[in-house]
Amino acid sequence: MTNDRASFGSRLGVILAAAGSAVGLGNIWRFPYMTGENGGAAFILVYIGCVLLFGAPIMMAEFAIGRRARSNTARAFRTLAPDTKWNWVGRMEVLAGFLILSYYAVVAGWTLQYIVEAAAGNFSASAPGNYVESYNAFISNPWVPVLWTVLFLLGTHLIVVKGVEKGIERSSKVMMPMLFILLVVLAVCSLSLPGAGRGVEFLLKPDFSKVDGDVLLAAMGQAFFSLSLGMGCMCTYASYFKPDTDLPKTAFSVSVVDTLVAILSGLVIFPAAFSVDIRPDSGPGLLFVTLPNVFHQAFGGVPLVAGVLGVMFYILLALAALTSTISLHEVVTAYLHEEFSLSRRKAAGLVTAGCVVLGTFCSLSLGVGKDYTLFGMTLFDLFDYVTAKLMLPVSAFFVSVFMGWYLDRRIVCDELTNSGTIRLRVCRLVVFLLKFVAPIGIAFVFANELELI
Ligand code: TRP
């Protein structure tokens, strides 16, 4: 197949770029509060099971589809399955991306506010309870968070318009390791806080009596969300891969890195939460109310250190979120650009404008619009629920069926083994997982949640 598409430069660059999409607010913000709401250690074990059995194989499937078809997600399904309804899976993925980006940008915006707060020295004076109060006051303010959301979307827009391959690869190479190191430092600080032990216990002592349908669905949704699956992100990135990229190995490495970052975030957040008596199930604000306490007390509580640590952390978090929003934005932009023959600039403009509108509503739904609920959820929660717990698993289900049952086995193995040059046995295992384990597992979790079984 001729290839005039841009491609990533080095093998490490490939892994880091895919990891850049995967590692983001999903790991550092969403994973800890999901863990907190769903009972701790048992949730984490279920989560790891979901990553190994569904996540990694489906990432391989998305890689294979993307590299084979070398196009945006919707077109990839059309290329590999012409004149079939598989088209709709691609379209649903694009829609999911659009909705995720809209509320993701709201939280990404919060990180910008917290950079400013840390720089202003606000993390060295307060008592723990004050951080909760100032967080609540901030997210319910009618215009400040909206402004940050719009700013974040504009930043994403600029990068996507410029073309992303080089930028993503180069910046990921520096930022990802830095983020990792800083998380390790913060975990050590957090673990040394008085009373941190209860947080560690919460993370390590599983209580399986807490695992029910809700917990299973939450863990599965979190796995797809965190690995950027079910939305064509990995498909799109793989369309820039080279023919000799080892897809199974790359998918496995990305899954491992992503999971390590999530667990490390748990080690930063729970010891701190227990140390200052913040409830682990306090929801989406968990990251933002516990961390200031870690900065505040780290290294003997020197204000300058608190400020520097805080600024560094929130900048890296914002950048991690940025590599993820770029990947979300890119999927929708590539779709509009190629399917409706709009210029890239126009396509990106439409995506940004749409997300600014939806993002504004999401942000307002946490404050002035709190009372407008749908199915008992605010707009922000609704977007999160509909995408992570419904759309991503459904489309991941179809991706695994597509690879496991629809596509010719030879094509699948050709991609997974680079035309037979690497490990055939892996291919057999992956096909088995995609054919039986993933679709049946996902269907089971759904049926369980709907109380059908
Ligand atoms: N995985 C990213 C995170 O953890 C978010 C993300 C980027 C995503 N692209 C995605 C989630 C595609 C689902 C689908 O922050």
Tab-separated table of N, CA and C in Angstrom, residues 238-329:
chain	number	residue	atom	x	y	z
A	238	ALA	N	-3.028	5.388	14.786
A	238	ALA	CA	-2.380	4.255	14.114
A	238	ALA	C	-2.291	4.476	12.615
A	239	SER	N	-3.148	5.355	12.096
A	239	SER	CA	-3.049	5.608	10.664
A	239	SER	C	-1.762	6.368	10.352
A	240	TYR	N	-1.110	6.882	11.383
A	240	TYR	CA	0.196	7.532	11.186
A	240	TYR	C	1.369	6.599	11.539
A	241	PHE	N	1.061	5.377	11.964
A	241	PHE	CA	2.136	4.437	12.316
A	241	PHE	C	2.858	3.955	11.067
A	242	LYS	N	4.088	3.441	11.295
A	242	LYS	CA	4.827	2.860	10.174
A	242	LYS	C	4.493	1.382	10.040
A	243	PRO	N	4.803	0.814	8.874
A	243	PRO	CA	4.486	-0.610	8.677
A	243	PRO	C	5.198	-1.524	9.659
A	244	ASP	N	6.358	-1.094	10.191
A	244	ASP	CA	7.060	-2.030	11.076
A	244	ASP	C	6.785	-1.796	12.553
A	245	THR	N	5.810	-0.939	12.870
A	245	THR	CA	5.457	-0.771	14.280
A	245	THR	C	4.825	-2.059	14.794
A	246	ASP	N	5.298	-2.513	15.954
A	246	ASP	CA	4.766	-3.743	16.540
A	246	ASP	C	3.482	-3.386	17.305
A	247	LEU	N	2.328	-3.688	16.704
A	247	LEU	CA	1.066	-3.222	17.289
A	247	LEU	C	0.750	-3.838	18.659
A	248	PRO	N	0.838	-5.170	18.805
A	248	PRO	CA	0.526	-5.719	20.124
A	248	PRO	C	1.431	-5.168	21.218
A	249	LYS	N	2.713	-5.064	20.907
A	249	LYS	CA	3.645	-4.586	21.919
A	249	LYS	C	3.354	-3.131	22.279
A	250	THR	N	3.090	-2.320	21.268
A	250	THR	CA	2.783	-0.916	21.535
A	250	THR	C	1.533	-0.805	22.396
A	251	ALA	N	0.492	-1.548	22.034
A	251	ALA	CA	-0.761	-1.468	22.795
A	251	ALA	C	-0.530	-1.909	24.232
A	252	PHE	N	0.271	-2.947	24.396
A	252	PHE	CA	0.517	-3.435	25.740
A	252	PHE	C	1.297	-2.399	26.551
A	253	SER	N	2.332	-1.817	25.933
A	253	SER	CA	3.113	-0.812	26.672
A	253	SER	C	2.253	0.376	27.066
A	254	VAL	N	1.417	0.836	26.121
A	254	VAL	CA	0.570	1.995	26.439
A	254	VAL	C	-0.379	1.641	27.585
A	255	SER	N	-0.944	0.441	27.552
A	255	SER	CA	-1.878	0.051	28.619
A	255	SER	C	-1.167	0.012	29.970
A	256	VAL	N	0.059	-0.510	29.969
A	256	VAL	CA	0.788	-0.598	31.235
A	256	VAL	C	1.111	0.804	31.763
A	257	VAL	N	1.635	1.664	30.890
A	257	VAL	CA	1.977	3.020	31.323
A	257	VAL	C	0.734	3.726	31.856
A	258	ASP	N	-0.360	3.600	31.116
A	258	ASP	CA	-1.601	4.279	31.513
A	258	ASP	C	-2.076	3.805	32.882
A	259	THR	N	-2.005	2.497	33.103
A	259	THR	CA	-2.472	1.957	34.377
A	259	THR	C	-1.548	2.371	35.515
A	260	LEU	N	-0.233	2.374	35.234
A	260	LEU	CA	0.708	2.806	36.274
A	260	LEU	C	0.438	4.243	36.697
A	261	VAL	N	0.192	5.110	35.712
A	261	VAL	CA	-0.062	6.510	36.056
A	261	VAL	C	-1.337	6.621	36.893
A	262	ALA	N	-2.350	5.834	36.537
A	262	ALA	CA	-3.603	5.895	37.303
A	262	ALA	C	-3.366	5.459	38.743
A	263	ILE	N	-2.662	4.342	38.926
A	263	ILE	CA	-2.467	3.838	40.286
A	263	ILE	C	-1.582	4.789	41.098
A	264	LEU	N	-0.593	5.337	40.422
A	264	LEU	CA	0.268	6.323	41.075
A	264	LEU	C	-0.566	7.528	41.540
A	265	SER	N	-1.518	7.935	40.711
A	265	SER	CA	-2.384	9.055	41.110
A	265	SER	C	-3.190	8.679	42.336
A	266	GLY	N	-3.629	7.426	42.381
A	266	GLY	CA	-4.351	6.968	43.564
A	266	GLY	C	-3.467	7.070	44.796
A	267	LEU	N	-2.190	6.726	44.630
A	267	LEU	CA	-1.248	6.784	45.760
A	267	LEU	C	-0.959	8.216	46.188
A	268	VAL	N	-1.152	9.153	45.265
A	268	VAL	CA	-0.983	10.556	45.651
A	268	VAL	C	-2.231	11.028	46.393
A	269	ILE	N	-3.389	10.652	45.878
A	269	ILE	CA	-4.612	11.297	46.348
A	269	ILE	C	-5.213	10.674	47.610
A	270	PHE	N	-5.253	9.330	47.707
A	270	PHE	CA	-5.947	8.760	48.866
A	270	PHE	C	-5.241	8.959	50.208
A	271	PRO	N	-3.929	8.759	50.285
A	271	PRO	CA	-3.299	9.038	51.580
A	271	PRO	C	-3.565	10.471	52.026
A	272	ALA	N	-3.510	11.403	51.066
A	272	ALA	CA	-3.760	12.802	51.425
A	272	ALA	C	-5.209	12.995	51.856
A	273	ALA	N	-6.137	12.358	51.120
A	273	ALA	CA	-7.547	12.533	51.450
A	273	ALA	C	-7.830	12.034	52.859
A	274	PHE	N	-7.328	10.826	53.179
A	274	PHE	CA	-7.599	10.291	54.509
A	274	PHE	C	-6.899	11.110	55.577
A	275	SER	N	-5.711	11.597	55.236
A	275	SER	CA	-4.955	12.357	56.212
A	275	SER	C	-5.702	13.610	56.656
A	276	VAL	N	-6.432	14.247	55.754
A	276	VAL	CA	-7.136	15.471	56.153
A	276	VAL	C	-8.647	15.273	56.206
A	277	ASP	N	-9.056	13.985	56.269
A	277	ASP	CA	-10.480	13.687	56.453
A	277	ASP	C	-11.379	14.169	55.329
A	278	ILE	N	-10.900	14.049	54.107
A	278	ILE	CA	-11.794	14.307	52.984
A	278	ILE	C	-12.323	12.956	52.542
A	279	ARG	N	-13.645	12.864	52.357
A	279	ARG	CA	-14.228	11.550	52.019
A	279	ARG	C	-13.766	11.101	50.635
A	280	PRO	N	-13.398	9.795	50.492
A	280	PRO	CA	-12.928	9.326	49.185
A	280	PRO	C	-14.014	9.373	48.116
A	281	ASP	N	-15.279	9.380	48.535
A	281	ASP	CA	-16.330	9.394	47.516
A	281	ASP	C	-16.871	10.802	47.287
A	282	SER	N	-15.989	11.806	47.424
A	282	SER	CA	-16.534	13.155	47.262
A	282	SER	C	-16.602	13.623	45.808
A	283	GLY	N	-16.460	12.711	44.868
A	283	GLY	CA	-16.805	13.039	43.483
A	283	GLY	C	-15.752	13.793	42.700
A	284	PRO	N	-16.179	14.406	41.587
A	284	PRO	CA	-15.242	15.008	40.645
A	284	PRO	C	-14.275	16.028	41.227
A	285	GLY	N	-14.572	16.546	42.433
A	285	GLY	CA	-13.675	17.549	42.996
A	285	GLY	C	-12.491	16.936	43.739
A	286	LEU	N	-12.485	15.611	43.894
A	286	LEU	CA	-11.513	14.956	44.766
A	286	LEU	C	-10.064	15.412	44.528
A	287	LEU	N	-9.647	15.366	43.266
A	287	LEU	CA	-8.265	15.774	42.946
A	287	LEU	C	-7.995	17.202	43.404
A	288	PHE	N	-8.977	18.059	43.143
A	288	PHE	CA	-8.734	19.482	43.358
A	288	PHE	C	-8.807	19.896	44.826
A	289	VAL	N	-9.451	19.087	45.659
A	289	VAL	CA	-9.476	19.461	47.073
A	289	VAL	C	-8.410	18.746	47.909
A	290	THR	N	-7.918	17.604	47.419
A	290	THR	CA	-6.906	16.920	48.236
A	290	THR	C	-5.494	17.425	47.960
A	291	LEU	N	-5.201	17.666	46.672
A	291	LEU	CA	-3.810	17.979	46.339
A	291	LEU	C	-3.235	19.214	47.016
A	292	PRO	N	-4.027	20.297	47.097
A	292	PRO	CA	-3.448	21.466	47.766
A	292	PRO	C	-2.904	21.126	49.144
A	293	ASN	N	-3.533	20.135	49.803
A	293	ASN	CA	-3.022	19.742	51.121
A	293	ASN	C	-1.661	19.067	51.037
A	294	VAL	N	-1.436	18.331	49.931
A	294	VAL	CA	-0.136	17.688	49.768
A	294	VAL	C	0.932	18.758	49.547
A	295	PHE	N	0.638	19.693	48.652
A	295	PHE	CA	1.611	20.772	48.387
A	295	PHE	C	1.896	21.536	49.670
A	296	HIS	N	0.822	21.855	50.342
A	296	HIS	CA	0.843	22.644	51.557
A	296	HIS	C	1.789	22.050	52.616
A	297	GLN	N	1.716	20.708	52.772
A	297	GLN	CA	2.487	20.104	53.864
A	297	GLN	C	3.793	19.455	53.417
A	298	ALA	N	4.010	19.415	52.079
A	298	ALA	CA	5.191	18.704	51.589
A	298	ALA	C	6.480	19.400	51.999
A	299	PHE	N	7.518	18.632	52.220
A	299	PHE	CA	8.851	19.160	52.536
A	299	PHE	C	8.807	20.202	53.651
A	300	GLY	N	8.079	19.903	54.707
A	300	GLY	CA	8.073	20.783	55.870
A	300	GLY	C	7.225	22.035	55.703
A	301	GLY	N	6.434	22.107	54.677
A	301	GLY	CA	5.473	23.202	54.546
A	301	GLY	C	6.075	24.560	54.228
A	302	VAL	N	7.177	24.573	53.492
A	302	VAL	CA	7.739	25.868	53.083
A	302	VAL	C	6.855	26.446	51.968
A	303	PRO	N	6.348	27.671	52.127
A	303	PRO	CA	5.408	28.207	51.143
A	303	PRO	C	5.943	28.215	49.714
A	304	LEU	N	7.227	28.538	49.563
A	304	LEU	CA	7.782	28.607	48.213
A	304	LEU	C	7.738	27.226	47.546
A	305	VAL	N	8.073	26.194	48.353
A	305	VAL	CA	8.046	24.833	47.812
A	305	VAL	C	6.628	24.465	47.407
A	306	ALA	N	5.655	24.807	48.263
A	306	ALA	CA	4.254	24.504	47.949
A	306	ALA	C	3.870	25.147	46.623
A	307	GLY	N	4.276	26.395	46.457
A	307	GLY	CA	3.939	27.110	45.232
A	307	GLY	C	4.575	26.469	44.010
A	308	VAL	N	5.873	26.171	44.120
A	308	VAL	CA	6.591	25.609	42.961
A	308	VAL	C	6.034	24.237	42.581
A	309	LEU	N	5.848	23.382	43.607
A	309	LEU	CA	5.283	22.049	43.332
A	309	LEU	C	3.911	22.170	42.682
A	310	GLY	N	3.096	23.053	43.241
A	310	GLY	CA	1.743	23.230	42.732
A	310	GLY	C	1.741	23.693	41.289
A	311	VAL	N	2.540	24.713	41.014
A	311	VAL	CA	2.580	25.249	39.653
A	311	VAL	C	3.044	24.167	38.682
A	312	MET	N	4.128	23.457	39.076
A	312	MET	CA	4.644	22.418	38.179
A	312	MET	C	3.598	21.340	37.929
A	313	PHE	N	2.951	20.910	38.998
A	313	PHE	CA	1.989	19.825	38.847
A	313	PHE	C	0.830	20.231	37.936
A	314	TYR	N	0.260	21.392	38.195
A	314	TYR	CA	-0.922	21.766	37.394
A	314	TYR	C	-0.550	22.084	35.952
A	315	ILE	N	0.678	22.575	35.735
A	315	ILE	CA	1.095	22.786	34.339
A	315	ILE	C	1.203	21.439	33.626
A	316	LEU	N	1.831	20.466	34.284
A	316	LEU	CA	1.961	19.153	33.643
A	316	LEU	C	0.601	18.501	33.438
A	317	LEU	N	-0.289	18.708	34.415
A	317	LEU	CA	-1.635	18.139	34.278
A	317	LEU	C	-2.354	18.781	33.092
A	318	ALA	N	-2.199	20.094	32.983
A	318	ALA	CA	-2.836	20.794	31.857
A	318	ALA	C	-2.260	20.285	30.540
A	319	LEU	N	-0.947	20.055	30.504
A	319	LEU	CA	-0.340	19.567	29.262
A	319	LEU	C	-0.772	18.128	28.957
A	320	ALA	N	-0.890	17.309	30.001
A	320	ALA	CA	-1.376	15.938	29.788
A	320	ALA	C	-2.798	15.982	29.246
A	321	ALA	N	-3.589	16.906	29.790
A	321	ALA	CA	-4.960	17.050	29.295
A	321	ALA	C	-4.940	17.544	27.849
A	322	LEU	N	-3.986	18.420	27.559
A	322	LEU	CA	-3.905	18.976	26.205
A	322	LEU	C	-3.594	17.887	25.170
A	323	THR	N	-2.655	16.985	25.482
A	323	THR	CA	-2.369	15.919	24.500
A	323	THR	C	-3.606	15.038	24.302
A	324	SER	N	-4.463	14.963	25.320
A	324	SER	CA	-5.693	14.188	25.160
A	324	SER	C	-6.753	14.971	24.384
A	325	THR	N	-6.918	16.262	24.708
A	325	THR	CA	-7.952	17.025	23.976
A	325	THR	C	-7.569	17.132	22.499
A	326	ILE	N	-6.260	17.214	22.227
A	326	ILE	CA	-5.838	17.257	20.822
A	326	ILE	C	-6.320	15.997	20.108
A	327	SER	N	-6.129	14.852	20.771
A	327	SER	CA	-6.499	13.605	20.100
A	327	SER	C	-8.009	13.512	19.914
A	328	LEU	N	-8.769	14.017	20.885
A	328	LEU	CA	-10.228	14.014	20.752
A	328	LEU	C	-10.660	14.943	19.616
A	329	HIS	N	-10.097	16.136	19.620
A	329	HIS	CA	-10.437	17.148	18.627
A	329	HIS	C	-10.071	16.664	17.232
